[in-house]
Tab-separated table of N, CA and C in Angstrom:
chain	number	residue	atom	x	y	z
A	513	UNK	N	29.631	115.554	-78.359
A	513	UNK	CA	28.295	115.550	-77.800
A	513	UNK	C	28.337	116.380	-76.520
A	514	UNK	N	27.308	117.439	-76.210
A	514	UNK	CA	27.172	118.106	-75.340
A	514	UNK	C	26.095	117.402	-74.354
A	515	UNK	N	26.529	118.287	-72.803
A	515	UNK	CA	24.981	117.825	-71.918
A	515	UNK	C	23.833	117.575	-72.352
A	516	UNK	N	23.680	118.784	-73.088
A	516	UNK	CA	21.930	119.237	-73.166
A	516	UNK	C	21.570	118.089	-74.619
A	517	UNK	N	22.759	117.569	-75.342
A	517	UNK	CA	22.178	116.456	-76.064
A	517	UNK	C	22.069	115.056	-75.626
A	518	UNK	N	22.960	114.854	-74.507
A	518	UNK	CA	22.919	113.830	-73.481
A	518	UNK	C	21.811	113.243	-72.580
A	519	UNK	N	21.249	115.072	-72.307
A	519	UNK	CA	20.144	114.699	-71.509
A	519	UNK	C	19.286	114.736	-72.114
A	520	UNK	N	18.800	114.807	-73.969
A	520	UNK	CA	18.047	114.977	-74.687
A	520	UNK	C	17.682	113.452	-74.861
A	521	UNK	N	18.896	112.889	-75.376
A	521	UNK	CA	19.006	111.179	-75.814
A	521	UNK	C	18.128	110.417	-74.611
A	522	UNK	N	18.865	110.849	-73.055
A	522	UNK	CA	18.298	109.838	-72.010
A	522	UNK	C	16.707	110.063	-71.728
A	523	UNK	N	16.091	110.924	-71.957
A	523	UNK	CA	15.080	111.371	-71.972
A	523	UNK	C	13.825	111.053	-72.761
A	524	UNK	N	14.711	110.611	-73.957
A	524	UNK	CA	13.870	110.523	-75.014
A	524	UNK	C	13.671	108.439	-74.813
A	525	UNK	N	14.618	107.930	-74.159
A	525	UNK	CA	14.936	106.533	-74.417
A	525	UNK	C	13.542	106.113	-73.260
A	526	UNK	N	13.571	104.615	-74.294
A	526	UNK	CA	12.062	104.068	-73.126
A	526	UNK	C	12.420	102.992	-71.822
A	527	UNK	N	12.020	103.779	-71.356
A	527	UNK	CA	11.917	103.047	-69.757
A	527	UNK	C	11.868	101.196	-69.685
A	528	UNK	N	12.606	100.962	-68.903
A	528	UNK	CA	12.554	99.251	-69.181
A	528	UNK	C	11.464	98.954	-68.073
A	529	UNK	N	11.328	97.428	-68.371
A	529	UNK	CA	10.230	97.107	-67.832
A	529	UNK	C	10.017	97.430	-66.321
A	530	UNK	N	8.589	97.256	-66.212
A	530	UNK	CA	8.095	97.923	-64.838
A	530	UNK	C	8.692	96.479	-63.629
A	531	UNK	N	8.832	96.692	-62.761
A	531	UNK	CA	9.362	95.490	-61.687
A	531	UNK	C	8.174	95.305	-61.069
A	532	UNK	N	7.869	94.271	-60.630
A	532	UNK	CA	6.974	93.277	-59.938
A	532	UNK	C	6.929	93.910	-58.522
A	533	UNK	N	6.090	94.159	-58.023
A	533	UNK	CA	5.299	94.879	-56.566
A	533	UNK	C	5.991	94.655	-55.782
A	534	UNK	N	6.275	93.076	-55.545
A	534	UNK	CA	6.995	92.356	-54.234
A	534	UNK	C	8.505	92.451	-54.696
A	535	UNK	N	8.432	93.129	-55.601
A	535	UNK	CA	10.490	93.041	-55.382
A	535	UNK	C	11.210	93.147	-54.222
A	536	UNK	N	10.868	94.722	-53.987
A	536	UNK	CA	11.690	94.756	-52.749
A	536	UNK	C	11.710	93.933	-52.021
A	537	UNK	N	10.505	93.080	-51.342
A	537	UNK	CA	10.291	92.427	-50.343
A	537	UNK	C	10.730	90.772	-50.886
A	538	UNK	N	11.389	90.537	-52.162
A	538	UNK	CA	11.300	89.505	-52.234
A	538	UNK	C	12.714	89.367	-52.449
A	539	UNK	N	13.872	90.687	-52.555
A	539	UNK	CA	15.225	91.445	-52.584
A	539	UNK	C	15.669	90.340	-51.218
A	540	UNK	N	14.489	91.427	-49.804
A	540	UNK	CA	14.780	91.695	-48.410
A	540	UNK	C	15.024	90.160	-48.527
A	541	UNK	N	13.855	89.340	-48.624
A	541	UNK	CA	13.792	87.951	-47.873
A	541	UNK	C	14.986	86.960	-48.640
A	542	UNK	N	15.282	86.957	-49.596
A	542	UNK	CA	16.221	86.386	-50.482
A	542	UNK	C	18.218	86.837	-49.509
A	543	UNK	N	17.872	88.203	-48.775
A	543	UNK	CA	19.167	88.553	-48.379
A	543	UNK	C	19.005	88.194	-47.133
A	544	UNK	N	18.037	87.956	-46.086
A	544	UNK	CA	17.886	87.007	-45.342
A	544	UNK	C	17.770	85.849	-44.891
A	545	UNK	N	17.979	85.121	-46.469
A	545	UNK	CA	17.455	83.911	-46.343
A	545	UNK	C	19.404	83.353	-46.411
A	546	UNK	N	19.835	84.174	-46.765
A	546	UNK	CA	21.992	84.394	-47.349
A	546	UNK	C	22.493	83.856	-46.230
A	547	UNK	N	21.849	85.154	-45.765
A	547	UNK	CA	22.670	85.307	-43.913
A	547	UNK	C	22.259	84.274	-43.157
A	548	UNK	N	21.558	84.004	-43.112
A	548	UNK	CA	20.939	82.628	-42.115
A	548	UNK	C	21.306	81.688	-42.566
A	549	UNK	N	22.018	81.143	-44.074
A	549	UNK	CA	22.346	79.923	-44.390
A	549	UNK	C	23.564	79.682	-43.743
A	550	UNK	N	24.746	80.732	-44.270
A	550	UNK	CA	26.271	80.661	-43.990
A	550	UNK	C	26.298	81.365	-42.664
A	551	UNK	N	26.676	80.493	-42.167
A	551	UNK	CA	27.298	80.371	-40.297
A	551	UNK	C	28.372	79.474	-40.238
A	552	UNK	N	29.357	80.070	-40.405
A	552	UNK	CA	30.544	79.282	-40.261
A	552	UNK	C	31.246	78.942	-38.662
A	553	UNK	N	32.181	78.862	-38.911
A	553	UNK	CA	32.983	78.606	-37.200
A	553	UNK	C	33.373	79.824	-36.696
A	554	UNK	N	34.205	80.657	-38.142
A	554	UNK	CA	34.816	81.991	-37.639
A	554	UNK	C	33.648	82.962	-37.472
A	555	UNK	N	32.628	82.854	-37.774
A	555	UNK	CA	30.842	84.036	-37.848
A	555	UNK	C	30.916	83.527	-36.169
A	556	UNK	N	30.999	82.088	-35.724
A	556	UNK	CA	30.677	81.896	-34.191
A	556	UNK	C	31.829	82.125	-33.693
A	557	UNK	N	32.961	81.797	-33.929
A	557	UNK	CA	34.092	82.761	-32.746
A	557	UNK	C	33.814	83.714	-32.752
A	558	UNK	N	33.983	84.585	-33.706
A	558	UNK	CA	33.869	86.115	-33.525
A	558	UNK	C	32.979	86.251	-33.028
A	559	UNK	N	31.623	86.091	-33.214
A	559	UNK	CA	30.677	86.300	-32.087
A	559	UNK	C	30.286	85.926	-30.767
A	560	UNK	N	30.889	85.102	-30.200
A	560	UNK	CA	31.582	84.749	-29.231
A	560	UNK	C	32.745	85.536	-28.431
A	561	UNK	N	33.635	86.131	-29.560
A	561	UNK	CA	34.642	86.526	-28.608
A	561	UNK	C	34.763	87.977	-28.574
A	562	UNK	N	33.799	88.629	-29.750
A	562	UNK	CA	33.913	89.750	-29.507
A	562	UNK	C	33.342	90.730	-28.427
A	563	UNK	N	32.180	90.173	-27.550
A	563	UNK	CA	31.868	91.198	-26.086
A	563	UNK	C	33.631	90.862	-25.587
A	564	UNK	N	34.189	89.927	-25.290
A	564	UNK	CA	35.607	90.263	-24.409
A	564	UNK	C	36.618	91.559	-24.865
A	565	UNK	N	36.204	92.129	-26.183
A	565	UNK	CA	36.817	92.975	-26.418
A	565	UNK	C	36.491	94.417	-25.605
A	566	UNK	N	35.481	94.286	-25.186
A	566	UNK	CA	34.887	95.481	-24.380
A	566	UNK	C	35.251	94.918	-22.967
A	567	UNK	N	36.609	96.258	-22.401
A	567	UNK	CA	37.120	96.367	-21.078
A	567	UNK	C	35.720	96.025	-20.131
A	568	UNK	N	34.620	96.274	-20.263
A	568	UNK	CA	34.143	95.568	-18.768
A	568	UNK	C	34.042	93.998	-18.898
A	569	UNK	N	33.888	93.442	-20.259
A	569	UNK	CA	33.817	91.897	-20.165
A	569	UNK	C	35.370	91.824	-19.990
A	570	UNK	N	36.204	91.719	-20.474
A	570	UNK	CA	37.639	91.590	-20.449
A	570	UNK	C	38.178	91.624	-18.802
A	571	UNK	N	37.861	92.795	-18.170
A	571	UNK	CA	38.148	92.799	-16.807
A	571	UNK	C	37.113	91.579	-15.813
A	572	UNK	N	36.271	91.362	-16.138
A	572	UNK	CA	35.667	90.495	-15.279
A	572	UNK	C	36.101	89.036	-15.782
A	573	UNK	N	36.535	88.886	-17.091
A	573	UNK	CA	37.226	87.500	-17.758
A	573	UNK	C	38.394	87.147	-16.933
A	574	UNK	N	39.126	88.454	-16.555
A	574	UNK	CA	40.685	88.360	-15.860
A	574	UNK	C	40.393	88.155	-14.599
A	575	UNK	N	39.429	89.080	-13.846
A	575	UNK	CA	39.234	88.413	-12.483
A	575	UNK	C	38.692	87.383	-11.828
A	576	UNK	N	37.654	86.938	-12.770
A	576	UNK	CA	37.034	85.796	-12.764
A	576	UNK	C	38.585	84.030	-12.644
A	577	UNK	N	39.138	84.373	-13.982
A	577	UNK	CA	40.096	83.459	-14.052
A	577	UNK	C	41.140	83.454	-13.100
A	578	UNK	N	41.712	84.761	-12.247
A	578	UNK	CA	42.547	84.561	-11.622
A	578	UNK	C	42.011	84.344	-10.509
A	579	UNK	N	40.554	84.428	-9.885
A	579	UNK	CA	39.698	83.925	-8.969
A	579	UNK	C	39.833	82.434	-8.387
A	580	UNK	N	39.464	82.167	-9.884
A	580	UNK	CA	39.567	80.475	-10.434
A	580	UNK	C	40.648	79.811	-10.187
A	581	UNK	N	41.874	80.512	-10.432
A	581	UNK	CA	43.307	80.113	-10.220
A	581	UNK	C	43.529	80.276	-8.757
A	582	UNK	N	43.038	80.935	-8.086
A	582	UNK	CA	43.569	80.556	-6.594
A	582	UNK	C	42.902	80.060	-5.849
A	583	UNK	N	41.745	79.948	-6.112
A	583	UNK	CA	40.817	78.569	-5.548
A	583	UNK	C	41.231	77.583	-6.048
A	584	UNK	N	41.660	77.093	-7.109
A	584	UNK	CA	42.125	75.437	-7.480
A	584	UNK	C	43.245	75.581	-7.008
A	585	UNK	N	44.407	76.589	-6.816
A	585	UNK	CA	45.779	76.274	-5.793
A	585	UNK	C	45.561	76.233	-4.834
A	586	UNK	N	44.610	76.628	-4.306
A	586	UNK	CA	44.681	76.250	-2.455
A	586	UNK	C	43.960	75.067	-2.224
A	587	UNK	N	42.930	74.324	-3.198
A	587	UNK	CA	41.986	72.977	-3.003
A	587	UNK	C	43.278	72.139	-3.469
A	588	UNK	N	44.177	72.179	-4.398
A	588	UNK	CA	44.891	70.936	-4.493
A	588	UNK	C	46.204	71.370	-4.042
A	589	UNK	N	46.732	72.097	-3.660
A	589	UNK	CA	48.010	72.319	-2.694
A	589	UNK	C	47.986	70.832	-2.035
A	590	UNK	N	49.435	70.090	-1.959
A	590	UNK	CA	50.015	69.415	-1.252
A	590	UNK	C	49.858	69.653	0.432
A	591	UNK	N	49.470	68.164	1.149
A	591	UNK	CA	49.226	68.860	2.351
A	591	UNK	C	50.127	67.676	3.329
A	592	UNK	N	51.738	68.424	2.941
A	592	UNK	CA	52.844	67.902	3.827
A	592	UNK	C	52.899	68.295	5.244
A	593	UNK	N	52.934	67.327	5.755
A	593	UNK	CA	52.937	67.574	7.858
A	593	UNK	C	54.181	67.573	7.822
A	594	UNK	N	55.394	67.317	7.485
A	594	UNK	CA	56.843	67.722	7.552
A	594	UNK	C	57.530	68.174	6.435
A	595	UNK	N	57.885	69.280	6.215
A	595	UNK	CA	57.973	70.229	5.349
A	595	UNK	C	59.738	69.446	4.933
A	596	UNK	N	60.665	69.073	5.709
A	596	UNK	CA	61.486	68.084	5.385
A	596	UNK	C	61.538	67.339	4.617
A	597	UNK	N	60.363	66.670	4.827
A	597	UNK	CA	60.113	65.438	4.476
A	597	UNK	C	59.932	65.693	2.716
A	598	UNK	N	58.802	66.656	2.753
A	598	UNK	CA	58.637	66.954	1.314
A	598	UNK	C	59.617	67.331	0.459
A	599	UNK	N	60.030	68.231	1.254
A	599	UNK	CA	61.896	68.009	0.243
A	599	UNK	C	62.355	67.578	-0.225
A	600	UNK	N	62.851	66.337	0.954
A	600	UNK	CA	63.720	65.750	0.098
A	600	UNK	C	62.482	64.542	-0.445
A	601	UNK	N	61.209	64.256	-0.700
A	601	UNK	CA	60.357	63.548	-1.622
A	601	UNK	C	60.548	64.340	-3.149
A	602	UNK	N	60.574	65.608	-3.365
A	602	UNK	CA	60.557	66.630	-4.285
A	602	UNK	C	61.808	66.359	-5.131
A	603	UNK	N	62.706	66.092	-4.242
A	603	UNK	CA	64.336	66.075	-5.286
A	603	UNK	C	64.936	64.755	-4.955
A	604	UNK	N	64.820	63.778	-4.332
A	604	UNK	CA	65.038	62.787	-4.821
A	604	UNK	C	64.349	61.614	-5.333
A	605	UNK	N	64.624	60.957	-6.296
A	605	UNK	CA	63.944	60.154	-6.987
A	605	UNK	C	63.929	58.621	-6.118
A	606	UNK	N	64.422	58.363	-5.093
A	606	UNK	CA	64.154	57.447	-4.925
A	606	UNK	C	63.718	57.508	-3.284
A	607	UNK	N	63.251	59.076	-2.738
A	607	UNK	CA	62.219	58.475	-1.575
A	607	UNK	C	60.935	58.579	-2.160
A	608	UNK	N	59.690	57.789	-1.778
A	608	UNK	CA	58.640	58.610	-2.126
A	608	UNK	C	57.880	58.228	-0.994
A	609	UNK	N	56.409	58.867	-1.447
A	609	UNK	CA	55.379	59.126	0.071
A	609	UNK	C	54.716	57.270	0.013
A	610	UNK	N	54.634	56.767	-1.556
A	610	UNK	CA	54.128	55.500	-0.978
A	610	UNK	C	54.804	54.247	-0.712
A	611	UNK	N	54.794	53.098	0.169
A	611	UNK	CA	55.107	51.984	1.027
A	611	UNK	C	56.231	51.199	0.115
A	612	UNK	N	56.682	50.287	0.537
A	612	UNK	CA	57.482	49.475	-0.035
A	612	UNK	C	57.014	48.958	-1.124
């Protein structure tokens, strides 16, 4: 079988039925209606974590946290009046800071 009888056959064959007006639009809303059902955990991490992948969120994530980290070490830093004292509280187990 050649082209020109190929394209003779398809030519000649009858068209299937006509589709309903609102298809497309009833395609669209049916593939919207998909996406909006399934939302899983990993659809919300990833969307969640993916702006940190972009260096300006990423850099403000790092400075932000190491911000964070030296404000909570200097609010709960130990606040020993004899630096001795803390010593030896630190390595031996049997002085400590509270009473008998």
């Amino acid at each position: 079988m050649n082209d020109s009888e190929l394209d003779e056959m398809l030519r000649s064959a009858r068209p299937g039925p006509a589709l309903d007006p609102n298809f497309k639009s009833q395609v669209w809303r049916r593939i919207e209606f998909s996406s909006t059902e399934t939302f899983s955990f990993t659809d919300w991490l990833e969307k969640f974590l993916t702006p940190l992948t972009q260096p300006v969120f990423a850099a403000a994530a790092v400075f932000s946290m190491t911000v964070l980290g030296f404000g909570l070490g200097a609010v709960m830093r130990p606040q020993a009046q004899d630096y001795k004292v803390a010593y030896i509280q630190s390595v031996s187990p049997f002085a400590s800071s509270h009473g008998p």
